């Protein structure tokens, strides 16, 4: 199963069984996403990337996906479409010949 | 198209064309994810959720997905599997009868 | 005691007694600051501002100050000077007559 | 001048001249603090710590202090007191003999 629609259904069912939709306004969902992203980052704190605990990374990354998917659901967004749209925009901001091998932001290229 | 794998391929191709894999160690990918999550949150700052700009939300959420998908790729994780695993764990931490209608953390239930 | 120099000394002493300077490069200090800011934000998650736990807020805010003060120390920055400089810059970006009563960003005023 | 109170006065005056107190509930202040912390972190993205732009760091760190100070003001907290209280707590969680030279969290020491 590699389809995000199935995940979205599972997450919505989990939420609805607990009557949590009342708390899930987009502002708090975005906040929750940020908190989970920070917990993921904490796993790398004071460390080299390769010394971080892969199992915990997996769990925190799952939480990040969960809130991101719920946010997409809240706004009726098609995840593939919005990411592909963004890739297209970024391809214009970061043309291959200018951006290759550079970590600079587009406005510094 | 509603498939993570297709998105992952598109993102990896975009990255490789620009020779950016050298920068994409997991610690910096997680940092990038956090920065994008903060940009998403900024769209709600000083506002009610319903007054935030939906088009910008879509763009920032796409960035969040992009880095989360690249992180999953970096660790060889199956996104659906890790999220479903987490849902199962959370179902134990938040049993329906205790958690229904409550926004408390599991250790306060 | 309302002087940040005294705090800085106490924080540096705490760090040096534990031989932690080796971990405190600015990139990780900034990451730690972000993690603490997220823990502070989590106290407001799914809640109205007035329902957050004031005692915990105090603790998380203290952590935020600790890392911010250590970062300032790392770069030899005078906290009062940098904040007052920023207030002056912001006064130009947000002139009173335009910004009064508005939550808009300076580029939308 | 190395005094929090003077900074707090300057920040409150800046805010009041623009009639922004109405937006500055603690939940949004904490959110703003997190956004500024992320902007600070972005300066280190894809880079070694020593390659980050010191001038921009100074500006973003100033923003972090500004919101942290406004939050302390909002709750009537004495900054030095809350940080010293936290140092005392941390000294118990991280006793010198156990914590020296280790980046582990207190629950792993």
GROMACS .gro file of C-alpha atoms in nm:
model
  436
    1UNK     CA    1   0.000   0.000   0.000
    2UNK     CA    2   0.164   0.319  -0.113
    3UNK     CA    3  -0.138   0.537  -0.156
    4UNK     CA    4  -0.182   0.838   0.068
    5UNK     CA    5  -0.563   0.826   0.035
    6UNK     CA    6  -0.563   0.509   0.244
    7UNK     CA    7  -0.355   0.679   0.510
    8UNK     CA    8  -0.584   0.978   0.511
    9UNK     CA    9  -0.882   0.752   0.570
   10UNK     CA   10  -0.708   0.573   0.857
   11UNK     CA   11  -0.610   0.904   1.019
   12UNK     CA   12  -0.959   1.052   0.983
   13UNK     CA   13  -1.113   0.738   1.129
   14UNK     CA   14  -0.872   0.748   1.426
   15UNK     CA   15  -0.962   1.113   1.482
   16UNK     CA   16  -1.335   1.069   1.447
   17UNK     CA   17  -1.350   0.771   1.682
   18UNK     CA   18  -1.204   1.002   1.946
   19UNK     CA   19  -1.420   1.301   1.855
   20UNK     CA   20  -1.110   1.513   1.806
   21UNK     CA   21  -1.223   1.704   1.499
   22UNK     CA   22  -1.331   1.984   1.733
   23UNK     CA   23  -0.965   2.048   1.824
   24UNK     CA   24  -0.827   2.008   1.474
   25UNK     CA   25  -0.861   2.359   1.337
   26UNK     CA   26  -0.584   2.428   1.085
   27UNK     CA   27  -0.397   2.670   1.311
   28UNK     CA   28  -0.355   2.405   1.579
   29UNK     CA   29  -0.284   2.132   1.323
   30UNK     CA   30  -0.001   2.345   1.183
   31UNK     CA   31   0.124   2.402   1.538
   32UNK     CA   32   0.115   2.027   1.605
   33UNK     CA   33   0.308   1.967   1.285
   34UNK     CA   34   0.575   2.211   1.401
   35UNK     CA   35   0.599   2.049   1.743
   36UNK     CA   36   0.649   1.707   1.583
   37UNK     CA   37   0.908   1.849   1.344
   38UNK     CA   38   1.094   1.984   1.648
   39UNK     CA   39   1.081   1.644   1.819
   40UNK     CA   40   1.232   1.496   1.504
   41UNK     CA   41   1.506   1.761   1.509
   42UNK     CA   42   1.579   1.697   1.875
   43UNK     CA   43   1.695   1.347   1.778
   44UNK     CA   44   1.987   1.511   1.591
   45UNK     CA   45   2.076   1.761   1.864
   46UNK     CA   46   2.445   1.774   1.969
   47UNK     CA   47   2.509   1.488   1.724
   48UNK     CA   48   2.629   1.399   1.381
   49UNK     CA   49   2.347   1.289   1.151
   50UNK     CA   50   2.465   0.928   1.147
   51UNK     CA   51   2.450   0.896   1.527
   52UNK     CA   52   2.078   0.967   1.552
   53UNK     CA   53   1.841   0.687   1.655
   54UNK     CA   54   1.676   0.556   1.340
   55UNK     CA   55   1.383   0.395   1.518
   56UNK     CA   56   1.286   0.717   1.693
   57UNK     CA   57   1.332   0.909   1.369
   58UNK     CA   58   1.081   0.679   1.209
   59UNK     CA   59   0.826   0.750   1.482
   60UNK     CA   60   0.864   1.126   1.477
   61UNK     CA   61   0.859   1.136   1.099
   62UNK     CA   62   0.536   0.937   1.110
   63UNK     CA   63   0.385   1.204   1.337
   64UNK     CA   64   0.494   1.475   1.094
   65UNK     CA   65   0.324   1.291   0.807
   66UNK     CA   66   0.010   1.236   1.015
   67UNK     CA   67  -0.046   1.607   1.081
   68UNK     CA   68   0.056   1.709   0.730
   69UNK     CA   69  -0.192   1.461   0.583
   70UNK     CA   70  -0.468   1.583   0.816
   71UNK     CA   71  -0.396   1.941   0.712
   72UNK     CA   72  -0.419   1.845   0.346
   73UNK     CA   73  -0.751   1.673   0.422
   74UNK     CA   74  -0.879   1.980   0.605
   75UNK     CA   75  -0.823   2.195   0.296
   76UNK     CA   76  -0.925   1.928   0.044
   77UNK     CA   77  -0.579   1.931  -0.116
   78UNK     CA   78  -0.445   1.657  -0.341
   79UNK     CA   79  -0.098   1.589  -0.202
   80UNK     CA   80   0.056   1.473  -0.527
   81UNK     CA   81  -0.077   1.772  -0.711
   82UNK     CA   82   0.047   2.034  -0.462
   83UNK     CA   83   0.394   1.879  -0.437
   84UNK     CA   84   0.429   1.847  -0.815
   85UNK     CA   85   0.310   2.209  -0.856
   86UNK     CA   86   0.577   2.316  -0.608
   87UNK     CA   87   0.848   2.117  -0.787
   88UNK     CA   88   0.753   2.301  -1.108
   89UNK     CA   89   0.777   2.639  -0.934
   90UNK     CA   90   1.108   2.547  -0.777
   91UNK     CA   91   1.243   2.435  -1.115
   92UNK     CA   92   1.194   2.794  -1.231
   93UNK     CA   93   1.349   2.945  -0.917
   94UNK     CA   94   1.640   2.701  -0.930
   95UNK     CA   95   1.732   2.643  -1.296
   96UNK     CA   96   1.966   2.347  -1.328
   97UNK     CA   97   2.258   2.536  -1.481
   98UNK     CA   98   2.261   2.799  -1.205
   99UNK     CA   99   2.170   2.583  -0.906
  100UNK     CA  100   2.383   2.277  -0.974
  101UNK     CA  101   2.606   2.203  -0.679
  102UNK     CA  102   2.507   2.519  -0.494
  103UNK     CA  103   2.325   2.545  -0.159
  104UNK     CA  104   2.244   2.914  -0.210
  105UNK     CA  105   1.891   3.046  -0.191
  106UNK     CA  106   1.732   3.139  -0.524
  107UNK     CA  107   1.765   3.510  -0.452
  108UNK     CA  108   2.140   3.473  -0.411
  109UNK     CA  109   2.207   3.258  -0.717
  110UNK     CA  110  -0.190   0.973  -0.924
  111UNK     CA  111  -0.207   0.935  -0.548
  112UNK     CA  112   0.109   0.748  -0.483
  113UNK     CA  113   0.407   0.838  -0.261
  114UNK     CA  114   0.652   0.653  -0.484
  115UNK     CA  115   0.582   0.878  -0.782
  116UNK     CA  116   0.636   1.186  -0.567
  117UNK     CA  117   0.955   1.044  -0.425
  118UNK     CA  118   1.087   0.980  -0.775
  119UNK     CA  119   1.004   1.334  -0.887
  120UNK     CA  120   1.174   1.484  -0.579
  121UNK     CA  121   1.486   1.269  -0.612
  122UNK     CA  122   1.513   1.355  -0.980
  123UNK     CA  123   1.482   1.727  -0.903
  124UNK     CA  124   1.753   1.691  -0.637
  125UNK     CA  125   1.990   1.486  -0.849
  126UNK     CA  126   1.967   1.716  -1.151
  127UNK     CA  127   2.099   1.990  -0.922
  128UNK     CA  128   2.359   1.772  -0.751
  129UNK     CA  129   2.210   1.855  -0.413
  130UNK     CA  130   2.242   1.513  -0.254
  131UNK     CA  131   2.569   1.630  -0.098
  132UNK     CA  132   2.376   1.880   0.118
  133UNK     CA  133   2.088   1.647   0.204
  134UNK     CA  134   2.220   1.473   0.512
  135UNK     CA  135   1.930   1.382   0.745
  136UNK     CA  136   2.017   1.643   1.007
  137UNK     CA  137   1.984   1.925   0.756
  138UNK     CA  138   1.678   1.766   0.593
  139UNK     CA  139   1.509   1.760   0.933
  140UNK     CA  140   1.613   2.122   0.986
  141UNK     CA  141   1.471   2.218   0.647
  142UNK     CA  142   1.146   2.042   0.737
  143UNK     CA  143   1.125   2.244   1.057
  144UNK     CA  144   1.191   2.570   0.873
  145UNK     CA  145   0.911   2.493   0.626
  146UNK     CA  146   0.676   2.397   0.910
  147UNK     CA  147   0.752   2.736   1.068
  148UNK     CA  148   0.675   2.915   0.741
  149UNK     CA  149   0.344   2.733   0.734
  150UNK     CA  150   0.275   2.841   1.092
  151UNK     CA  151   0.363   3.200   1.013
  152UNK     CA  152   0.061   3.213   0.780
  153UNK     CA  153  -0.161   3.175   1.089
  154UNK     CA  154   0.026   3.428   1.305
  155UNK     CA  155  -0.190   3.696   1.475
  156UNK     CA  156  -0.492   3.548   1.295
  157UNK     CA  157  -0.786   3.318   1.328
  158UNK     CA  158  -0.739   2.994   1.136
  159UNK     CA  159  -1.004   3.087   0.880
  160UNK     CA  160  -0.830   3.412   0.785
  161UNK     CA  161  -0.509   3.246   0.667
  162UNK     CA  162  -0.426   3.251   0.295
  163UNK     CA  163  -0.519   2.911   0.152
  164UNK     CA  164  -0.297   2.940  -0.154
  165UNK     CA  165   0.013   3.009   0.053
  166UNK     CA  166  -0.079   2.729   0.293
  167UNK     CA  167  -0.085   2.492  -0.002
  168UNK     CA  168   0.267   2.598  -0.103
  169UNK     CA  169   0.420   2.571   0.242
  170UNK     CA  170   0.249   2.240   0.308
  171UNK     CA  171   0.394   2.112  -0.021
  172UNK     CA  172   0.743   2.207   0.104
  173UNK     CA  173   0.680   2.020   0.428
  174UNK     CA  174   0.578   1.709   0.233
  175UNK     CA  175   0.880   1.742   0.005
  176UNK     CA  176   1.134   1.731   0.289
  177UNK     CA  177   0.941   1.465   0.481
  178UNK     CA  178   0.934   1.244   0.170
  179UNK     CA  179   1.306   1.299   0.109
  180UNK     CA  180   1.379   1.204   0.470
  181UNK     CA  181   1.175   0.886   0.432
  182UNK     CA  182   1.368   0.810   0.114
  183UNK     CA  183   1.700   0.872   0.290
  184UNK     CA  184   1.618   0.610   0.553
  185UNK     CA  185   1.444   0.371   0.312
  186UNK     CA  186   1.116   0.400   0.503
  187UNK     CA  187   0.777   0.303   0.364
  188UNK     CA  188   0.557   0.601   0.448
  189UNK     CA  189   0.227   0.417   0.475
  190UNK     CA  190   0.382   0.153   0.695
  191UNK     CA  191   0.542   0.393   0.943
  192UNK     CA  192   0.224   0.600   0.974
  193UNK     CA  193   0.004   0.295   1.020
  194UNK     CA  194   0.248   0.163   1.282
  195UNK     CA  195   0.221   0.495   1.464
  196UNK     CA  196  -0.159   0.493   1.445
  197UNK     CA  197  -0.153   0.150   1.611
  198UNK     CA  198   0.075   0.274   1.889
  199UNK     CA  199  -0.138   0.582   1.941
  200UNK     CA  200  -0.450   0.369   1.959
  201UNK     CA  201  -0.298   0.206   2.268
  202UNK     CA  202  -0.189   0.535   2.421
  203UNK     CA  203  -0.526   0.693   2.349
  204UNK     CA  204  -0.796   0.428   2.399
  205UNK     CA  205  -1.127   0.547   2.257
  206UNK     CA  206  -1.321   0.535   2.583
  207UNK     CA  207  -1.064   0.747   2.770
  208UNK     CA  208  -0.960   0.983   2.494
  209UNK     CA  209  -1.297   1.064   2.340
  210UNK     CA  210  -1.358   1.437   2.336
  211UNK     CA  211  -1.043   1.514   2.534
  212UNK     CA  212  -0.738   1.711   2.418
  213UNK     CA  213  -0.524   1.587   2.706
  214UNK     CA  214  -0.191   1.419   2.651
  215UNK     CA  215  -0.187   1.043   2.707
  216UNK     CA  216   0.004   1.078   3.035
  217UNK     CA  217  -0.271   1.302   3.174
  218UNK     CA  218  -0.568   1.093   3.065
  219UNK     CA  219   1.908   4.125   3.977
  220UNK     CA  220   1.788   4.224   3.634
  221UNK     CA  221   2.115   4.216   3.448
  222UNK     CA  222   2.168   3.961   3.173
  223UNK     CA  223   2.546   3.961   3.224
  224UNK     CA  224   2.492   3.783   3.554
  225UNK     CA  225   2.275   3.523   3.385
  226UNK     CA  226   2.530   3.473   3.113
  227UNK     CA  227   2.796   3.407   3.373
  228UNK     CA  228   2.577   3.154   3.554
  229UNK     CA  229   2.496   2.974   3.229
  230UNK     CA  230   2.859   2.963   3.115
  231UNK     CA  231   2.965   2.832   3.455
  232UNK     CA  232   2.698   2.559   3.442
  233UNK     CA  233   2.816   2.462   3.093
  234UNK     CA  234   3.186   2.464   3.174
  235UNK     CA  235   3.146   2.258   3.490
  236UNK     CA  236   2.997   1.987   3.265
  237UNK     CA  237   3.250   2.032   2.985
  238UNK     CA  238   2.968   2.094   2.739
  239UNK     CA  239   3.131   2.369   2.537
  240UNK     CA  240   3.242   2.102   2.288
  241UNK     CA  241   2.875   2.041   2.193
  242UNK     CA  242   2.772   2.406   2.190
  243UNK     CA  243   2.854   2.506   1.835
  244UNK     CA  244   2.613   2.778   1.718
  245UNK     CA  245   2.424   2.551   1.476
  246UNK     CA  246   2.329   2.312   1.755
  247UNK     CA  247   2.261   2.597   1.999
  248UNK     CA  248   2.017   2.743   1.747
  249UNK     CA  249   1.861   2.399   1.705
  250UNK     CA  250   1.827   2.362   2.082
  251UNK     CA  251   1.663   2.705   2.097
  252UNK     CA  252   1.411   2.594   1.834
  253UNK     CA  253   1.335   2.273   2.020
  254UNK     CA  254   1.268   2.467   2.342
  255UNK     CA  255   1.051   2.716   2.155
  256UNK     CA  256   0.848   2.420   2.024
  257UNK     CA  257   0.809   2.280   2.376
  258UNK     CA  258   0.679   2.620   2.482
  259UNK     CA  259   0.433   2.619   2.190
  260UNK     CA  260   0.315   2.268   2.274
  261UNK     CA  261   0.177   2.407   2.602
  262UNK     CA  262  -0.075   2.605   2.395
  263UNK     CA  263  -0.168   2.322   2.159
  264UNK     CA  264  -0.544   2.253   2.117
  265UNK     CA  265  -0.609   2.526   2.375
  266UNK     CA  266  -0.700   2.886   2.424
  267UNK     CA  267  -0.406   3.095   2.543
  268UNK     CA  268  -0.557   3.143   2.889
  269UNK     CA  269  -0.587   2.768   2.952
  270UNK     CA  270  -0.214   2.701   2.921
  271UNK     CA  271  -0.019   2.601   3.234
  272UNK     CA  272   0.166   2.910   3.357
  273UNK     CA  273   0.421   2.719   3.562
  274UNK     CA  274   0.530   2.507   3.266
  275UNK     CA  275   0.538   2.814   3.043
  276UNK     CA  276   0.780   2.971   3.288
  277UNK     CA  277   1.010   2.668   3.265
  278UNK     CA  278   1.009   2.642   2.887
  279UNK     CA  279   1.055   3.017   2.848
  280UNK     CA  280   1.355   2.991   3.082
  281UNK     CA  281   1.506   2.729   2.849
  282UNK     CA  282   1.451   2.956   2.551
  283UNK     CA  283   1.631   3.240   2.729
  284UNK     CA  284   1.914   3.009   2.832
  285UNK     CA  285   2.000   2.906   2.476
  286UNK     CA  286   1.945   3.254   2.336
  287UNK     CA  287   2.182   3.398   2.597
  288UNK     CA  288   2.442   3.129   2.524
  289UNK     CA  289   2.418   3.207   2.152
  290UNK     CA  290   2.470   3.577   2.223
  291UNK     CA  291   2.772   3.485   2.433
  292UNK     CA  292   2.911   3.263   2.156
  293UNK     CA  293   2.908   3.556   1.914
  294UNK     CA  294   3.010   3.818   2.169
  295UNK     CA  295   2.685   4.009   2.118
  296UNK     CA  296   2.550   4.271   2.357
  297UNK     CA  297   2.184   4.173   2.398
  298UNK     CA  298   2.056   4.521   2.471
  299UNK     CA  299   2.235   4.664   2.174
  300UNK     CA  300   2.113   4.406   1.923
  301UNK     CA  301   1.751   4.430   2.041
  302UNK     CA  302   1.754   4.809   2.039
  303UNK     CA  303   1.910   4.806   1.691
  304UNK     CA  304   1.630   4.579   1.575
  305UNK     CA  305   1.364   4.800   1.730
  306UNK     CA  306   1.508   5.092   1.533
  307UNK     CA  307   1.498   4.893   1.207
  308UNK     CA  308   1.145   4.778   1.276
  309UNK     CA  309   1.038   5.134   1.349
  310UNK     CA  310   1.132   5.214   0.988
  311UNK     CA  311   0.961   4.907   0.846
  312UNK     CA  312   0.651   4.968   1.056
  313UNK     CA  313   0.593   5.345   1.075
  314UNK     CA  314   0.336   5.425   1.342
  315UNK     CA  315   0.082   5.589   1.112
  316UNK     CA  316   0.075   5.293   0.873
  317UNK     CA  317   0.113   5.006   1.118
  318UNK     CA  318  -0.122   5.120   1.394
  319UNK     CA  319  -0.382   4.856   1.467
  320UNK     CA  320  -0.272   4.635   1.179
  321UNK     CA  321  -0.125   4.283   1.198
  322UNK     CA  322  -0.004   4.295   0.837
  323UNK     CA  323   0.357   4.230   0.746
  324UNK     CA  324   0.558   4.536   0.644
  325UNK     CA  325   0.556   4.435   0.278
  326UNK     CA  326   0.175   4.435   0.275
  327UNK     CA  327   0.121   4.764   0.460
  328UNK     CA  328   2.295   4.934   2.965
  329UNK     CA  329   2.268   4.561   3.030
  330UNK     CA  330   1.929   4.547   3.185
  331UNK     CA  331   1.618   4.348   3.084
  332UNK     CA  332   1.382   4.610   3.223
  333UNK     CA  333   1.503   4.877   2.982
  334UNK     CA  334   1.457   4.642   2.689
  335UNK     CA  335   1.113   4.545   2.811
  336UNK     CA  336   1.013   4.911   2.832
  337UNK     CA  337   1.141   4.982   2.482
  338UNK     CA  338   0.955   4.681   2.339
  339UNK     CA  339   0.631   4.763   2.517
  340UNK     CA  340   0.649   5.123   2.399
  341UNK     CA  341   0.709   5.009   2.040
  342UNK     CA  342   0.409   4.777   2.066
  343UNK     CA  343   0.177   5.027   2.229
  344UNK     CA  344   0.255   5.305   1.981
  345UNK     CA  345   0.126   5.067   1.712
  346UNK     CA  346  -0.171   4.942   1.915
  347UNK     CA  347  -0.052   4.584   1.874
  348UNK     CA  348  -0.134   4.460   2.222
  349UNK     CA  349  -0.464   4.328   2.083
  350UNK     CA  350  -0.268   4.072   1.872
  351UNK     CA  351  -0.016   3.980   2.141
  352UNK     CA  352  -0.196   3.700   2.323
  353UNK     CA  353   0.056   3.451   2.464
  354UNK     CA  354  -0.031   3.176   2.216
  355UNK     CA  355   0.055   3.396   1.920
  356UNK     CA  356   0.359   3.542   2.096
  357UNK     CA  357   0.491   3.189   2.147
  358UNK     CA  358   0.417   3.115   1.782
  359UNK     CA  359   0.604   3.429   1.676
  360UNK     CA  360   0.899   3.324   1.891
  361UNK     CA  361   0.906   2.986   1.717
  362UNK     CA  362   0.891   3.146   1.374
  363UNK     CA  363   1.187   3.370   1.460
  364UNK     CA  364   1.380   3.075   1.602
  365UNK     CA  365   1.323   2.894   1.270
  366UNK     CA  366   1.449   3.197   1.075
  367UNK     CA  367   1.760   3.187   1.291
  368UNK     CA  368   1.802   2.815   1.218
  369UNK     CA  369   1.756   2.870   0.846
  370UNK     CA  370   2.081   3.071   0.849
  371UNK     CA  371   2.265   2.748   0.934
  372UNK     CA  372   2.082   2.528   0.680
  373UNK     CA  373   2.305   2.316   0.450
  374UNK     CA  374   2.608   2.479   0.615
  375UNK     CA  375   2.873   2.437   0.876
  376UNK     CA  376   2.816   2.660   1.176
  377UNK     CA  377   3.115   2.880   1.093
  378UNK     CA  378   2.983   2.964   0.745
  379UNK     CA  379   2.663   3.125   0.868
  380UNK     CA  380   2.618   3.501   0.825
  381UNK     CA  381   2.692   3.663   1.161
  382UNK     CA  382   2.508   3.986   1.084
  383UNK     CA  383   2.185   3.807   0.999
  384UNK     CA  384   2.224   3.584   1.305
  385UNK     CA  385   2.238   3.896   1.515
  386UNK     CA  386   1.912   4.021   1.367
  387UNK     CA  387   1.721   3.696   1.404
  388UNK     CA  388   1.850   3.644   1.756
  389UNK     CA  389   1.730   3.995   1.841
  390UNK     CA  390   1.381   3.896   1.720
  391UNK     CA  391   1.390   3.587   1.937
  392UNK     CA  392   1.480   3.796   2.241
  393UNK     CA  393   1.210   4.050   2.159
  394UNK     CA  394   0.928   3.794   2.165
  395UNK     CA  395   1.073   3.608   2.464
  396UNK     CA  396   1.091   3.935   2.660
  397UNK     CA  397   0.735   4.027   2.560
  398UNK     CA  398   0.615   3.685   2.676
  399UNK     CA  399   0.791   3.730   3.010
  400UNK     CA  400   0.625   4.071   3.040
  401UNK     CA  401   0.284   3.923   2.956
  402UNK     CA  402   0.311   3.679   3.247
  403UNK     CA  403   0.485   3.920   3.483
  404UNK     CA  404   0.792   3.698   3.504
  405UNK     CA  405   1.133   3.811   3.626
  406UNK     CA  406   1.370   3.680   3.359
  407UNK     CA  407   1.675   3.636   3.578
  408UNK     CA  408   1.474   3.460   3.843
  409UNK     CA  409   1.313   3.207   3.608
  410UNK     CA  410   1.644   3.126   3.437
  411UNK     CA  411   1.827   3.087   3.767
  412UNK     CA  412   1.546   2.863   3.893
  413UNK     CA  413   1.586   2.650   3.581
  414UNK     CA  414   1.964   2.632   3.622
  415UNK     CA  415   1.908   2.501   3.974
  416UNK     CA  416   1.665   2.234   3.848
  417UNK     CA  417   1.900   2.135   3.570
  418UNK     CA  418   2.188   2.105   3.815
  419UNK     CA  419   1.988   1.830   3.986
  420UNK     CA  420   1.896   1.658   3.659
  421UNK     CA  421   2.253   1.683   3.533
  422UNK     CA  422   2.490   1.630   3.829
  423UNK     CA  423   2.844   1.729   3.734
  424UNK     CA  424   3.000   1.388   3.791
  425UNK     CA  425   2.748   1.210   3.569
  426UNK     CA  426   2.697   1.471   3.302
  427UNK     CA  427   3.054   1.586   3.247
  428UNK     CA  428   3.152   1.548   2.883
  429UNK     CA  429   2.826   1.376   2.788
  430UNK     CA  430   2.557   1.503   2.551
  431UNK     CA  431   2.301   1.250   2.673
  432UNK     CA  432   1.961   1.351   2.803
  433UNK     CA  433   1.915   1.327   3.180
  434UNK     CA  434   1.694   1.019   3.149
  435UNK     CA  435   1.974   0.835   2.967
  436UNK     CA  436   2.261   0.932   3.197
   0.00000   0.00000   0.00000
